[in-house]
Structure formats: C-alpha cells, structure tokens
Amino acid sequence: MTMTSHNRDWPPLRKDAVHAWQVAALRRYLRDTVIPFSAHYREKLAGFDPDQLRTIGDLRRIPFSSKSDITDRVKDFVIQPDRAVLSRRPGTIVRALFTGRAAVAEGFEREFRPILMTSTTGRSSEPVAFLYSQHDIDRLALAGERIMRTCGATRDMRMLNLFPFAPHLAFWQAHYAGTEFGVFMVSTGGGKTLGTEGNLRLLRKIQPDVIIGMPTFIYHVMQEAVAHGDKCPKLCKIVLGGEKAPPGLRRKLAKLAAELGASRVDVLPIFGFTESKMAWATCPPPEGEEPCGYHLCPDLGIVEVIDPKTGEPVGEGEPGEIVFTPIDARGSVVLRYRTGDLISGGVVHGPCPHCGRVVPRLVGDISRVSEMKQMQLGKLKGTLVDFNRLEHVLDDFAHIGAWQIELRKLDDDPLEVDEIVLHVQRLDDTGEEELRRLLNERLATGTELNANRIVFHSGAEMRELQGVGKQLKEQRIADNRPKADAPAKETTHA
C-alpha cells in the first residue's frame, strides 16, 4: 500500500487492516533501518528478531523510550547508515544498474543526511535536539498537508502564521503545511520579531482567512486588534498549537473573532511533540459542538495509549498515556516514546462523526503527567493540586482573560508555608470583590484550592507577567518559591 501524489490521504480501512499494515511496515523498518543504523537500538535490541512482531500487541517486546534516555545520548538515536552495508543490498545494486551510482548516492543523501534541527523547549529539563533528513521533511510536509485538509482549508485562503521563528516543531509544521498544501502564507515570527504592532499591521494588510499560532499569543493579538477597532471579516479558522487550548479559551477566541467582524470561526487545536516530528489536527465540528479527536497518520507512526503506572496498553477509547513509534523515519528516531501526555478518551477507530474520515483518532482532553507528578512532590497548603484541571477552571471563566498562577513562599522564606497568588485580567464590569468571591468559589469547587491573593492587572501588565512575545511559550504557571538552600530575601512591609 503506497501513497500517491494524486491521493495522499490514508485510505479508509478497518482497525484490523490498519494494525496489520503498521506491524508489517514496522518489521521492515526495524530490520532494514533502525537496528543496523541506530547506535542506541543496535545495542538495546541486540538479539531481537523483528519477525517476532506479528500483531500490534507484540509492540510490548520493544522497550519504552523517554526524554531521560535521550538527553545525554542525542547522537545515539540518529540513524547513521553504514555505506558498505547499503552498497551490498540487492536493492541498491539494482538501482545502481538502472540509474547509475551518482543517482543512488544522491538518493541516500536525501534519505539519511540531516539538514534540519528542531528542539524541545527545555521548560522542565535541558533542550533535546531532533534531526531531520529530506526524507523526514517530506513526511513533515505530508502530515502538514493532511492538517490543512482536516481543518477544512482551501488553496484560495490566506494564512497568517504567528508561531515564533525558532527550532520548534510548531513553526516548521505550520510552514511546511502551507507550502505543501499551496496556500498563501505569511509568517510573522510571533512577538519577538515584529512586536505586537508589527503583527497587527500584517493582520490588517493580509486580512487572513486562517490564523495559526500559540493560543496565548493569538489571544493577545486579537485582544489588541479589538481594542484598536480593527476588522478581520474573512477570518474563518483559528488553529492553535504549541500548548493546551481548553474549551473556555477557544470560546473566548471565537468571541474576539466575532468582535473583529468574522461571521463564523472554527477554533481548532492541533497536537504534536518534538519527538513525533509531526502534528495532528481536529476537523471542524458542527456549531456548538466540541472537536471529536486528533486525526492521526497511521502510515507515518503508531500511537498507543498505555496505563501510565503499569505500562500495559489500554483498550479502545480508554484513557492513558500517549506512546509514539515512527514508521520509516530517518534522522532522530525514538521507539515507543512515552510522551508524558495523558489522553482522556484514548485512541478510537472508525469513521469520524463530523467529517467521516476513517483514521485512528486521539479523543478527549490532553494533560501532562509531569504536571500531576510535580504537585505530588510538593503540597500547596496541604492540598495536592492538579494544574491540568486548574487551567480548565480558569480558562472556562468568562469574566477573566489572561491569567497566571504564581507559587510563592510566605515572606519569601524557603522554610515558610506555600502561597498561591492568582494574577488575572478582568474582562467586564464585574466588581473586584465579587470576582474574588466567584474565582475562589470556582477554585475550591474545581480544585479544592483557595488563592491567598487575587491580583487584578491590565492586559499590558498580564502580557509582561506571562512573557508574551518574549518567550517561546507564555508562562501561565510561575513557580517563584525559593530553594531551601537559598538565603531568604529581606522584605519590607508598607
């Protein structure tokens, strides 16, 4: 089964047929590419016979990988072919006879030589580099074209890419999605490159049909556009990547789009991570309904959902941790990569109820395992806090816009109790005391938590706190608690 230039979508197949194709493709990939040419997996899978993989359940035979495995051994995960081995393969000899040695050598260059690097953001650990060959860029472009199709784009649309210029998957996925699909696109580089005013100028000039970028930065730009009295009536799609986009935030973006003169806007999240080297999109739902899952590319990778405690695969539609294995990637390759992302509705097969595509889908809310573990390591006021839930509680509150949770120690003394300061932007005329009461009620109900202080800010002040336009991902949770071995700060009380 192959993709062609005329039909680059995955054909509609039943679940068992999808799994059979994936397992056969993975066997070939492990035998011909990964085990011979990856230093890490040549050692890790020594003595392993790819023919042992007969069903999707046999993936258990391959050990998991995690970020900690990669951090200090980045080069060991890069596919580095042995030319002598390649030259002796029958396929190489046949191609050389028909096309010549120079053409074969050029083909291997495109297939294996790294020419692009992306990197993890390094928020909770050291950044990790991931390399792409031209072969990988072609896969990235194919995944990007499918994102455009899934989101319902057409080639006559104009697209404004607000992702920051950075070695980050989100920017490059958006770039290659636009070029491969053939849509007119302008990349602004986000806030660092042109600033807010530069992004607003392009918004006015381009009059885009589609805006794609980080949710927090798009929210900021659209708020400023409304404040300036700008109009963007052609806007019909807002595509969000790089960080979570809860339903409440998507509703606020749709409201801002209406204030800019747009008649109906699809606000669509996409999901990807550095290690997958691609992203996946949701299709536009009927008005008033939620998206029904991220449409996967089963020919480019296998997505499993496992129990995060036992590591065992869960059933269809059951929640768990997302695990990814590429099929036929080059450059940096990690097998059965544990993402640390939890999906509430698991993987499902069958036709999408909204668009009818027959591809596997990741369904439900995505949250971070690390954010839950982080709170289990340190108690805030004696309460274990799930920041994933906290984000939904605040984003779904219509009276506030941008927000930030700041964790502090009383009097900045590392031996004192924890404090929670909630910084918020007020969106309407609701009084501050009433807002404090409502916010604390929502926090107590949704997270069993109360803020020590709630501080109100202007939009500009919130942008400064969050680092909008200055950081790759805006800071919505700031842990400013001093370390136990750091000297306590002197404080002055007014």
Tab-separated table of N, CA and C in Angstrom, residues 377-481:
chain	number	residue	atom	x	y	z
A	377	LEU	N	4.928	16.049	44.489
A	377	LEU	CA	6.200	16.195	45.179
A	377	LEU	C	6.145	17.282	46.242
A	378	GLY	N	5.308	18.282	46.035
A	378	GLY	CA	5.239	19.363	46.990
A	378	GLY	C	3.814	19.779	47.218
A	379	LYS	N	3.349	19.785	48.465
A	379	LYS	CA	1.973	20.138	48.766
A	379	LYS	C	1.821	21.640	48.891
A	380	LEU	N	0.753	22.155	48.320
A	380	LEU	CA	0.411	23.557	48.448
A	380	LEU	C	-0.683	23.666	49.494
A	381	LYS	N	-0.355	24.272	50.618
A	381	LYS	CA	-1.344	24.456	51.685
A	381	LYS	C	-1.987	23.126	52.079
A	382	GLY	N	-1.228	22.047	51.990
A	382	GLY	CA	-1.736	20.748	52.394
A	382	GLY	C	-2.628	20.084	51.372
A	383	THR	N	-2.735	20.625	50.159
A	383	THR	CA	-3.620	20.079	49.138
A	383	THR	C	-2.816	19.688	47.907
A	384	LEU	N	-3.063	18.491	47.385
A	384	LEU	CA	-2.440	18.089	46.134
A	384	LEU	C	-3.201	18.741	44.984
A	385	VAL	N	-2.481	19.453	44.109
A	385	VAL	CA	-3.125	20.244	43.061
A	385	VAL	C	-2.817	19.652	41.696
A	386	ASP	N	-3.842	19.460	40.897
A	386	ASP	CA	-3.690	19.043	39.502
A	386	ASP	C	-3.788	20.298	38.638
A	387	PHE	N	-2.639	20.791	38.157
A	387	PHE	CA	-2.639	22.023	37.381
A	387	PHE	C	-3.365	21.858	36.054
A	388	ASN	N	-3.462	20.616	35.553
A	388	ASN	CA	-4.227	20.413	34.325
A	388	ASN	C	-5.686	20.822	34.535
A	389	ARG	N	-6.265	20.409	35.664
A	389	ARG	CA	-7.646	20.774	35.989
A	389	ARG	C	-7.754	22.265	36.274
A	390	LEU	N	-6.744	22.821	36.937
A	390	LEU	CA	-6.745	24.235	37.281
A	390	LEU	C	-6.842	25.116	36.038
A	391	GLU	N	-6.125	24.738	34.975
A	391	GLU	CA	-6.163	25.519	33.736
A	391	GLU	C	-7.573	25.547	33.147
A	392	HIS	N	-8.257	24.418	33.172
A	392	HIS	CA	-9.621	24.376	32.633
A	392	HIS	C	-10.556	25.261	33.454
A	393	VAL	N	-10.420	25.227	34.781
A	393	VAL	CA	-11.283	26.022	35.653
A	393	VAL	C	-11.154	27.508	35.330
A	394	LEU	N	-9.924	27.971	35.113
A	394	LEU	CA	-9.702	29.399	34.868
A	394	LEU	C	-10.038	29.790	33.432
A	395	ASP	N	-9.679	28.969	32.470
A	395	ASP	CA	-9.975	29.306	31.070
A	395	ASP	C	-11.466	29.312	30.789
A	396	ASP	N	-12.220	28.504	31.526
A	396	ASP	CA	-13.664	28.421	31.303
A	396	ASP	C	-14.438	29.544	31.998
A	397	PHE	N	-13.755	30.431	32.726
A	397	PHE	CA	-14.417	31.509	33.457
A	397	PHE	C	-14.508	32.731	32.547
A	398	ALA	N	-15.736	33.095	32.191
A	398	ALA	CA	-15.936	34.108	31.148
A	398	ALA	C	-15.545	35.518	31.572
A	399	HIS	N	-15.456	35.800	32.882
A	399	HIS	CA	-15.225	37.171	33.344
A	399	HIS	C	-13.755	37.584	33.303
A	400	ILE	N	-12.840	36.624	33.080
A	400	ILE	CA	-11.416	36.966	33.057
A	400	ILE	C	-10.795	36.561	31.734
A	401	GLY	N	-9.709	37.258	31.386
A	401	GLY	CA	-8.968	36.935	30.174
A	401	GLY	C	-7.687	36.200	30.521
A	402	ALA	N	-6.552	36.865	30.308
A	402	ALA	CA	-5.263	36.249	30.622
A	402	ALA	C	-5.130	36.048	32.131
A	403	TRP	N	-4.393	35.030	32.521
A	403	TRP	CA	-4.184	34.755	33.945
A	403	TRP	C	-2.833	34.100	34.152
A	404	GLN	N	-2.378	34.147	35.384
A	404	GLN	CA	-1.152	33.439	35.773
A	404	GLN	C	-1.260	33.011	37.234
A	405	ILE	N	-0.878	31.774	37.503
A	405	ILE	CA	-0.770	31.272	38.874
A	405	ILE	C	0.690	31.424	39.298
A	406	GLU	N	0.911	32.135	40.393
A	406	GLU	CA	2.264	32.300	40.915
A	406	GLU	C	2.360	31.562	42.251
A	407	LEU	N	3.356	30.701	42.365
A	407	LEU	CA	3.628	29.979	43.608
A	407	LEU	C	4.752	30.704	44.343
A	408	ARG	N	4.505	31.045	45.612
A	408	ARG	CA	5.490	31.769	46.404
A	408	ARG	C	5.616	31.121	47.772
A	409	LYS	N	6.589	31.571	48.539
A	409	LYS	CA	6.698	31.248	49.948
A	409	LYS	C	6.372	32.505	50.755
A	410	LEU	N	5.674	32.333	51.877
A	410	LEU	CA	5.346	33.461	52.728
A	410	LEU	C	6.620	34.219	53.099
A	411	ASP	N	6.624	35.519	52.836
A	411	ASP	CA	7.778	36.387	53.113
A	411	ASP	C	9.033	35.940	52.362
A	412	ASP	N	8.872	35.172	51.280
A	412	ASP	CA	9.998	34.648	50.502
A	412	ASP	C	10.972	33.834	51.344
A	413	ASP	N	10.454	33.250	52.420
A	413	ASP	CA	11.270	32.426	53.306
A	413	ASP	C	11.103	30.969	52.887
A	414	PRO	N	12.185	30.289	52.475
A	414	PRO	CA	12.044	28.916	51.976
A	414	PRO	C	11.503	27.932	53.017
A	415	LEU	N	11.531	28.290	54.291
A	415	LEU	CA	11.026	27.405	55.334
A	415	LEU	C	9.577	27.703	55.697
A	416	GLU	N	9.007	28.763	55.104
A	416	GLU	CA	7.645	29.144	55.404
A	416	GLU	C	6.647	28.342	54.551
A	417	VAL	N	5.356	28.601	54.779
A	417	VAL	CA	4.313	27.885	54.044
A	417	VAL	C	4.209	28.402	52.616
A	418	ASP	N	3.613	27.554	51.746
A	418	ASP	CA	3.395	27.944	50.363
A	418	ASP	C	2.252	28.954	50.257
A	419	GLU	N	2.379	29.852	49.285
A	419	GLU	CA	1.315	30.796	48.958
A	419	GLU	C	0.974	30.672	47.482
A	420	ILE	N	-0.285	30.910	47.176
A	420	ILE	CA	-0.729	30.937	45.782
A	420	ILE	C	-1.277	32.328	45.491
A	421	VAL	N	-0.686	32.974	44.494
A	421	VAL	CA	-1.158	34.281	44.050
A	421	VAL	C	-1.722	34.114	42.650
A	422	LEU	N	-2.983	34.490	42.463
A	422	LEU	CA	-3.632	34.406	41.161
A	422	LEU	C	-3.649	35.794	40.536
A	423	HIS	N	-2.965	35.937	39.405
A	423	HIS	CA	-2.948	37.189	38.652
A	423	HIS	C	-3.940	37.058	37.505
A	424	VAL	N	-4.874	38.014	37.376
A	424	VAL	CA	-5.895	37.902	36.330
A	424	VAL	C	-6.133	39.248	35.649
A	425	GLN	N	-6.624	39.157	34.425
A	425	GLN	CA	-7.093	40.323	33.671
A	425	GLN	C	-8.613	40.301	33.679
A	426	ARG	N	-9.239	41.368	34.155
A	426	ARG	CA	-10.695	41.451	34.212
A	426	ARG	C	-11.228	41.853	32.843
A	427	LEU	N	-12.276	41.150	32.384
A	427	LEU	CA	-12.807	41.404	31.045
A	427	LEU	C	-14.065	42.271	31.030
A	428	ASP	N	-14.757	42.383	32.162
A	428	ASP	CA	-16.020	43.124	32.150
A	428	ASP	C	-16.115	44.019	33.380
A	429	ASP	N	-17.308	44.496	33.682
A	429	ASP	CA	-17.504	45.458	34.770
A	429	ASP	C	-17.789	44.805	36.115
A	430	THR	N	-17.672	43.485	36.205
A	430	THR	CA	-17.881	42.834	37.491
A	430	THR	C	-16.893	43.391	38.517
A	431	GLY	N	-17.387	43.750	39.705
A	431	GLY	CA	-16.535	44.330	40.731
A	431	GLY	C	-15.438	43.381	41.193
A	432	GLU	N	-14.327	43.952	41.670
A	432	GLU	CA	-13.188	43.134	42.074
A	432	GLU	C	-13.535	42.198	43.223
A	433	GLU	N	-14.285	42.703	44.232
A	433	GLU	CA	-14.633	41.844	45.367
A	433	GLU	C	-15.532	40.694	44.929
A	434	GLU	N	-16.481	40.990	44.023
A	434	GLU	CA	-17.359	39.934	43.518
A	434	GLU	C	-16.558	38.914	42.706
A	435	LEU	N	-15.603	39.409	41.899
A	435	LEU	CA	-14.768	38.493	41.119
A	435	LEU	C	-13.915	37.624	42.034
A	436	ARG	N	-13.360	38.210	43.080
A	436	ARG	CA	-12.558	37.418	44.019
A	436	ARG	C	-13.403	36.288	44.615
A	437	ARG	N	-14.643	36.622	45.005
A	437	ARG	CA	-15.518	35.617	45.582
A	437	ARG	C	-15.820	34.502	44.568
A	438	LEU	N	-16.170	34.904	43.327
A	438	LEU	CA	-16.515	33.914	42.307
A	438	LEU	C	-15.312	33.037	41.951
A	439	LEU	N	-14.132	33.651	41.839
A	439	LEU	CA	-12.930	32.888	41.497
A	439	LEU	C	-12.585	31.894	42.592
A	440	ASN	N	-12.649	32.328	43.826
A	440	ASN	CA	-12.333	31.408	44.918
A	440	ASN	C	-13.348	30.280	45.001
A	441	GLU	N	-14.622	30.574	44.691
A	441	GLU	CA	-15.627	29.512	44.667
A	441	GLU	C	-15.296	28.486	43.593
A	442	ARG	N	-14.933	28.972	42.401
A	442	ARG	CA	-14.597	28.055	41.296
A	442	ARG	C	-13.354	27.234	41.637
A	443	LEU	N	-12.350	27.873	42.206
A	443	LEU	CA	-11.123	27.159	42.563
A	443	LEU	C	-11.415	26.098	43.619
A	444	ALA	N	-12.199	26.453	44.626
A	444	ALA	CA	-12.495	25.499	45.696
A	444	ALA	C	-13.305	24.322	45.177
A	445	THR	N	-14.270	24.603	44.279
A	445	THR	CA	-15.113	23.534	43.732
A	445	THR	C	-14.337	22.651	42.764
A	446	GLY	N	-13.544	23.294	41.885
A	446	GLY	CA	-12.861	22.540	40.828
A	446	GLY	C	-11.547	21.921	41.247
A	447	THR	N	-10.874	22.515	42.256
A	447	THR	CA	-9.529	22.040	42.609
A	447	THR	C	-9.313	21.906	44.113
A	448	GLU	N	-10.347	22.194	44.931
A	448	GLU	CA	-10.217	22.179	46.388
A	448	GLU	C	-9.100	23.117	46.850
A	449	LEU	N	-9.036	24.276	46.228
A	449	LEU	CA	-7.938	25.206	46.470
A	449	LEU	C	-8.479	26.614	46.618
A	450	ASN	N	-7.839	27.410	47.451
A	450	ASN	CA	-8.139	28.840	47.553
A	450	ASN	C	-6.861	29.622	47.348
A	451	ALA	N	-6.943	30.718	46.614
A	451	ALA	CA	-5.781	31.579	46.423
A	451	ALA	C	-5.566	32.439	47.659
A	452	ASN	N	-4.310	32.623	48.054
A	452	ASN	CA	-4.017	33.547	49.153
A	452	ASN	C	-4.333	34.980	48.757
A	453	ARG	N	-4.017	35.301	47.482
A	453	ARG	CA	-4.303	36.639	46.972
A	453	ARG	C	-4.740	36.531	45.524
A	454	ILE	N	-5.635	37.432	45.135
A	454	ILE	CA	-6.004	37.574	43.724
A	454	ILE	C	-5.697	39.011	43.334
A	455	VAL	N	-4.835	39.171	42.342
A	455	VAL	CA	-4.358	40.492	41.942
A	455	VAL	C	-4.851	40.770	40.529
A	456	PHE	N	-5.486	41.931	40.320
A	456	PHE	CA	-6.020	42.300	39.009
A	456	PHE	C	-5.019	43.164	38.255
A	457	HIS	N	-4.909	42.924	36.949
A	457	HIS	CA	-3.941	43.617	36.112
A	457	HIS	C	-4.594	44.069	34.813
A	458	SER	N	-3.969	45.017	34.171
A	458	SER	CA	-4.357	45.393	32.811
A	458	SER	C	-3.842	44.330	31.840
A	459	GLY	N	-4.309	44.402	30.609
A	459	GLY	CA	-3.825	43.469	29.603
A	459	GLY	C	-2.326	43.577	29.401
A	460	ALA	N	-1.803	44.817	29.401
A	460	ALA	CA	-0.361	45.020	29.205
A	460	ALA	C	0.440	44.414	30.351
A	461	GLU	N	-0.059	44.571	31.569
A	461	GLU	CA	0.643	44.011	32.723
A	461	GLU	C	0.644	42.485	32.683
A	462	MET	N	-0.468	41.891	32.250
A	462	MET	CA	-0.508	40.434	32.151
A	462	MET	C	0.443	39.930	31.074
A	463	ARG	N	0.530	40.658	29.983
A	463	ARG	CA	1.460	40.244	28.918
A	463	ARG	C	2.893	40.269	29.430
A	464	GLU	N	3.225	41.245	30.262
A	464	GLU	CA	4.572	41.321	30.830
A	464	GLU	C	4.816	40.145	31.777
A	465	LEU	N	3.822	39.845	32.615
A	465	LEU	CA	3.968	38.723	33.547
A	465	LEU	C	4.148	37.396	32.810
A	466	GLN	N	3.362	37.202	31.741
A	466	GLN	CA	3.410	35.931	31.014
A	466	GLN	C	4.588	35.836	30.053
A	467	GLY	N	5.245	36.961	29.798
A	467	GLY	CA	6.345	36.943	28.831
A	467	GLY	C	5.865	36.827	27.403
A	468	VAL	N	4.677	37.358	27.104
A	468	VAL	CA	4.120	37.278	25.752
A	468	VAL	C	5.054	37.973	24.768
A	469	GLY	N	5.423	37.261	23.710
A	469	GLY	CA	6.308	37.821	22.699
A	469	GLY	C	7.776	37.759	23.054
A	470	LYS	N	8.086	37.324	24.284
A	470	LYS	CA	9.476	37.238	24.713
A	470	LYS	C	9.925	35.789	24.875
A	471	GLN	N	9.009	34.927	25.263
A	471	GLN	CA	9.330	33.523	25.453
A	471	GLN	C	8.647	32.696	24.378
A	472	LEU	N	9.202	31.494	24.122
A	472	LEU	CA	8.612	30.624	23.112
A	472	LEU	C	7.197	30.224	23.514
A	473	LYS	N	7.030	29.861	24.789
A	473	LYS	CA	5.706	29.555	25.328
A	473	LYS	C	5.444	30.487	26.504
A	474	GLU	N	4.295	31.141	26.493
A	474	GLU	CA	3.992	32.101	27.542
A	474	GLU	C	3.823	31.391	28.888
A	475	GLN	N	4.225	32.078	29.962
A	475	GLN	CA	4.276	31.485	31.294
A	475	GLN	C	2.951	31.703	32.022
A	476	ARG	N	2.173	30.625	32.140
A	476	ARG	CA	0.889	30.714	32.841
A	476	ARG	C	1.004	30.204	34.272
A	477	ILE	N	2.023	29.436	34.558
A	477	ILE	CA	2.283	28.968	35.917
A	477	ILE	C	3.725	29.326	36.250
A	478	ALA	N	3.923	30.174	37.256
A	478	ALA	CA	5.258	30.649	37.626
A	478	ALA	C	5.568	30.175	39.042
A	479	ASP	N	6.555	29.320	39.165
A	479	ASP	CA	6.975	28.831	40.481
A	479	ASP	C	8.124	29.700	40.968
A	480	ASN	N	7.809	30.662	41.811
A	480	ASN	CA	8.812	31.602	42.333
A	480	ASN	C	9.181	31.286	43.777
A	481	ARG	N	8.973	30.036	44.185
A	481	ARG	CA	9.365	29.644	45.527
A	481	ARG	C	10.881	29.505	45.602
